Amino acid sequence: MSQLSQPPAFAYPNQRVVRPPLPKAQRNRVFIAGAVSNTVLTAGLSIMSLAAILFFIVASMWLIWEFLSPSLSGTYRPVDEMLAAVGLAPEQGWVAVAVLMITMVVGLAVCWAGIWIGKAMIASVGVARPWAVAWSASGILLGTGLIMSSVLSPVAGPLMTVVFSASALSGSGSGAGAESVGIVAAIAILGTLVSIVVYAAAGLLAWWWMAHALRRAE
């Protein structure tokens, strides 16, 4: 009985996908688009998150006071102090809620504008798959920002508290209150400028990476 011969092994074709480098005009436009897009996106996220935090605080205080302490509903409530600080009466609390909700929507619109502006900028010079580049780069930046904030917040928060407290105390004893306020303001401005530079640099690199990875093969 003859033994069956084995079929020949399947050989995959030796094909190498060649992706041309980004032209200089596209590369420069991707750099600018990434820096602008991530800066605008971060600004929108900051607006939306701040409004959401304030909305959560106001809503939580109101719910706790109204539903968990019904016997104290006629007395002074902590949320009334917050409303009075912005010139609103207690019965006008819905105005604060509406403003915060509108602010969250505005922040979301700014986020979308940042992504759309970056996409439009790279599409105008013929970058391949502009929407894919925009969404993938923005997703990478959002994920990286979330990880970095979770790692750095426990350190940055106490550090800034110590710096601000030291500046305030150094001016309170010597009568140099204005000088301490100036120091705190300078630190805040410097921190904002550094943050803008970091966001722009991160956006530049992420958008260039995605545009380079998603370019079409020859």
CSV table of C-alpha atoms in Angstrom, one decimal:
chain,number,residue,atom,x,y,z
A,1,MET,CA,0.0,0.0,0.0
A,2,SER,CA,1.6,3.2,-1.1
A,3,GLN,CA,1.9,6.0,1.3
A,4,LEU,CA,0.1,9.2,0.4
A,5,SER,CA,2.4,12.0,-0.4
A,6,GLN,CA,2.2,15.2,1.6
A,7,PRO,CA,1.0,18.3,-0.3
A,8,PRO,CA,3.6,21.0,-0.7
A,9,ALA,CA,3.6,23.6,2.0
A,10,PHE,CA,1.8,26.8,1.2
A,11,ALA,CA,4.2,29.6,0.5
A,12,TYR,CA,3.1,33.2,1.2
A,13,PRO,CA,4.2,35.7,-1.4
A,14,ASN,CA,7.1,37.8,-0.3
A,15,GLN,CA,5.4,41.1,-0.5
A,16,ARG,CA,6.7,44.2,1.3
A,17,VAL,CA,4.4,47.1,1.8
A,18,VAL,CA,6.2,50.3,1.0
A,19,ARG,CA,4.8,53.5,2.6
A,20,PRO,CA,6.3,56.7,1.3
A,21,PRO,CA,7.4,59.3,3.9
A,22,LEU,CA,5.2,62.2,4.6
A,23,PRO,CA,6.0,65.2,2.3
A,24,LYS,CA,7.4,68.2,4.0
A,25,ALA,CA,4.3,70.2,3.5
A,26,GLN,CA,2.1,67.5,5.0
A,27,ARG,CA,4.5,67.0,7.9
A,28,ASN,CA,4.6,70.7,8.8
A,29,ARG,CA,0.8,71.0,8.6
A,30,VAL,CA,0.4,67.9,10.8
A,31,PHE,CA,2.7,69.4,13.4
A,32,ILE,CA,0.7,72.6,13.5
A,33,ALA,CA,-2.7,70.8,13.4
A,34,GLY,CA,-1.7,68.6,16.3
A,35,ALA,CA,-0.5,71.4,18.5
A,36,VAL,CA,-3.6,73.5,17.8
A,37,SER,CA,-6.0,70.7,18.1
A,38,ASN,CA,-4.8,69.3,21.4
A,39,THR,CA,-4.6,72.8,22.9
A,40,VAL,CA,-8.2,73.5,22.0
A,41,LEU,CA,-9.3,70.0,23.0
A,42,THR,CA,-7.7,70.4,26.4
A,43,ALA,CA,-9.3,73.8,26.9
A,44,GLY,CA,-12.7,72.3,26.1
A,45,LEU,CA,-12.1,69.4,28.5
A,46,SER,CA,-11.1,71.8,31.2
A,47,ILE,CA,-14.3,73.9,30.7
A,48,MET,CA,-16.5,70.8,30.7
A,49,SER,CA,-14.8,69.1,33.7
A,50,LEU,CA,-14.9,72.3,35.8
A,51,ALA,CA,-18.6,72.9,35.1
A,52,ALA,CA,-19.3,69.2,35.8
A,53,ILE,CA,-17.5,69.3,39.1
A,54,LEU,CA,-19.4,72.5,40.2
A,55,PHE,CA,-22.7,71.0,39.0
A,56,PHE,CA,-22.0,67.8,41.0
A,57,ILE,CA,-21.2,69.9,44.1
A,58,VAL,CA,-24.3,72.1,43.9
A,59,ALA,CA,-26.6,69.1,43.1
A,60,SER,CA,-25.1,67.0,45.9
A,61,MET,CA,-25.4,69.7,48.5
A,62,TRP,CA,-29.0,70.5,47.4
A,63,LEU,CA,-30.1,66.8,47.4
A,64,ILE,CA,-28.4,66.0,50.8
A,65,TRP,CA,-30.0,69.1,52.4
A,66,GLU,CA,-33.4,68.7,50.9
A,67,PHE,CA,-33.9,64.9,51.2
A,68,LEU,CA,-31.8,63.9,54.1
A,69,SER,CA,-32.6,66.8,56.3
A,70,PRO,CA,-36.3,67.7,55.7
A,71,SER,CA,-36.7,69.2,59.2
A,72,LEU,CA,-34.0,71.8,58.4
A,73,SER,CA,-35.4,72.9,55.1
A,74,GLY,CA,-36.6,76.2,56.5
A,75,THR,CA,-33.2,77.1,58.0
A,76,TYR,CA,-30.1,78.4,56.3
A,77,ARG,CA,-28.6,76.0,53.8
A,78,PRO,CA,-25.0,75.8,52.7
A,79,VAL,CA,-26.0,76.0,49.0
A,80,ASP,CA,-27.6,79.4,49.7
A,81,GLU,CA,-24.1,80.7,50.5
A,82,MET,CA,-22.8,79.5,47.2
A,83,LEU,CA,-25.7,81.1,45.3
A,84,ALA,CA,-25.3,84.4,47.2
A,85,ALA,CA,-21.6,84.5,46.2
A,86,VAL,CA,-22.7,84.8,42.6
A,87,GLY,CA,-25.5,87.2,43.3
A,88,LEU,CA,-28.4,84.7,43.2
A,89,ALA,CA,-31.3,84.2,45.6
A,90,PRO,CA,-32.0,80.7,47.0
A,91,GLU,CA,-35.1,80.4,44.7
A,92,GLN,CA,-32.9,81.2,41.7
A,93,GLY,CA,-30.8,78.0,42.0
A,94,TRP,CA,-32.2,76.7,38.7
A,95,VAL,CA,-30.3,79.6,37.0
A,96,ALA,CA,-27.0,78.3,38.3
A,97,VAL,CA,-27.9,74.7,37.3
A,98,ALA,CA,-28.8,75.9,33.8
A,99,VAL,CA,-25.6,77.9,33.4
A,100,LEU,CA,-23.5,75.0,34.5
A,101,MET,CA,-25.3,72.6,32.1
A,102,ILE,CA,-24.9,75.1,29.2
A,103,THR,CA,-21.2,75.5,30.1
A,104,MET,CA,-20.7,71.7,29.9
A,105,VAL,CA,-22.3,71.7,26.4
A,106,VAL,CA,-20.0,74.6,25.4
A,107,GLY,CA,-17.0,72.7,26.7
A,108,LEU,CA,-18.1,69.6,24.6
A,109,ALA,CA,-18.5,71.9,21.6
A,110,VAL,CA,-15.0,73.3,22.1
A,111,CYS,CA,-13.6,69.7,22.2
A,112,TRP,CA,-15.3,68.8,19.0
A,113,ALA,CA,-14.1,72.1,17.4
A,114,GLY,CA,-10.5,71.2,18.3
A,115,ILE,CA,-10.8,67.8,16.7
A,116,TRP,CA,-12.5,69.2,13.6
A,117,ILE,CA,-10.0,72.0,13.2
A,118,GLY,CA,-7.1,69.6,13.2
A,119,LYS,CA,-8.8,67.3,10.7
A,120,ALA,CA,-9.6,70.2,8.4
A,121,MET,CA,-6.0,71.5,8.5
A,122,ILE,CA,-4.4,68.1,7.6
A,123,ALA,CA,-7.1,67.3,5.0
A,124,SER,CA,-6.4,70.6,3.2
A,125,VAL,CA,-2.9,69.4,2.3
A,126,GLY,CA,-3.9,65.9,1.3
A,127,VAL,CA,-3.0,63.9,4.4
A,128,ALA,CA,-4.4,60.3,4.0
A,129,ARG,CA,-7.3,59.3,6.3
A,130,PRO,CA,-7.7,62.7,8.1
A,131,TRP,CA,-10.6,61.6,10.3
A,132,ALA,CA,-8.7,58.4,11.3
A,133,VAL,CA,-5.7,60.5,12.1
A,134,ALA,CA,-7.7,63.0,14.1
A,135,TRP,CA,-9.7,60.5,16.2
A,136,SER,CA,-6.8,58.1,16.8
A,137,ALA,CA,-4.4,60.9,17.9
A,138,SER,CA,-7.1,62.5,20.1
A,139,GLY,CA,-7.8,59.1,21.7
A,140,ILE,CA,-4.1,58.6,22.4
A,141,LEU,CA,-3.8,62.0,23.9
A,142,LEU,CA,-6.9,61.6,26.1
A,143,GLY,CA,-5.7,58.3,27.4
A,144,THR,CA,-2.3,59.6,28.1
A,145,GLY,CA,-3.6,62.7,29.8
A,146,LEU,CA,-5.9,60.6,32.0
A,147,ILE,CA,-3.0,58.4,33.1
A,148,MET,CA,-0.7,61.3,33.7
A,149,SER,CA,-3.3,63.2,35.7
A,150,SER,CA,-4.0,60.2,37.9
A,151,VAL,CA,-0.3,59.7,38.5
A,152,LEU,CA,0.7,63.4,39.0
A,153,SER,CA,-2.4,64.8,40.8
A,154,PRO,CA,-1.6,63.2,44.2
A,155,VAL,CA,1.9,64.9,44.0
A,156,ALA,CA,1.0,68.2,42.3
A,157,GLY,CA,-2.0,69.0,44.5
A,158,PRO,CA,-0.1,69.0,47.9
A,159,LEU,CA,2.9,70.6,46.3
A,160,MET,CA,0.9,73.6,45.0
A,161,THR,CA,-0.8,73.9,48.3
A,162,VAL,CA,2.5,74.1,50.1
A,163,VAL,CA,3.8,76.7,47.6
A,164,PHE,CA,0.8,78.9,47.8
A,165,SER,CA,0.7,78.6,51.6
A,166,ALA,CA,4.3,79.5,52.0
A,167,SER,CA,3.9,82.5,49.7
A,168,ALA,CA,0.9,83.7,51.7
A,169,LEU,CA,2.6,83.2,55.0
A,170,SER,CA,5.8,84.9,53.9
A,171,GLY,CA,3.8,88.0,53.1
A,172,SER,CA,1.4,88.1,56.0
A,173,GLY,CA,4.0,88.6,58.7
A,174,SER,CA,6.0,91.3,57.0
A,175,GLY,CA,3.2,93.3,55.5
A,176,ALA,CA,4.2,92.2,52.0
A,177,GLY,CA,0.8,90.8,51.1
A,178,ALA,CA,0.8,92.4,47.6
A,179,GLU,CA,4.1,90.8,46.9
A,180,SER,CA,2.9,87.3,48.0
A,181,VAL,CA,-0.1,87.7,45.8
A,182,GLY,CA,2.2,88.7,42.9
A,183,ILE,CA,4.3,85.6,43.5
A,184,VAL,CA,1.2,83.3,43.5
A,185,ALA,CA,-0.1,85.0,40.3
A,186,ALA,CA,3.3,84.6,38.6
A,187,ILE,CA,3.4,80.9,39.5
A,188,ALA,CA,-0.1,80.4,38.1
A,189,ILE,CA,0.7,82.2,34.9
A,190,LEU,CA,4.0,80.2,34.5
A,191,GLY,CA,2.1,77.0,35.2
A,192,THR,CA,-0.4,77.8,32.5
A,193,LEU,CA,2.2,78.7,29.9
A,194,VAL,CA,4.1,75.4,30.7
A,195,SER,CA,0.9,73.5,30.4
A,196,ILE,CA,0.1,75.0,27.0
A,197,VAL,CA,3.6,74.2,25.7
A,198,VAL,CA,3.3,70.6,27.0
A,199,TYR,CA,-0.2,70.1,25.5
A,200,ALA,CA,1.0,71.5,22.1
A,201,ALA,CA,4.1,69.3,22.1
A,202,ALA,CA,2.1,66.2,23.0
A,203,GLY,CA,-0.4,67.0,20.2
A,204,LEU,CA,2.3,67.6,17.7
A,205,LEU,CA,3.9,64.2,18.4
A,206,ALA,CA,0.7,62.2,18.5
A,207,TRP,CA,-0.7,63.6,15.3
A,208,TRP,CA,2.6,63.2,13.5
A,209,TRP,CA,2.7,59.6,14.7
A,210,MET,CA,-0.8,58.7,13.5
A,211,ALA,CA,-0.4,60.5,10.2
A,212,HIS,CA,2.9,58.6,9.6
A,213,ALA,CA,1.3,55.3,10.6
A,214,LEU,CA,-1.9,55.7,8.6
A,215,ARG,CA,-0.3,57.0,5.4
A,216,ARG,CA,-1.2,55.0,2.3
A,217,ALA,CA,1.0,52.4,0.7
A,218,GLU,CA,2.4,52.8,-2.8
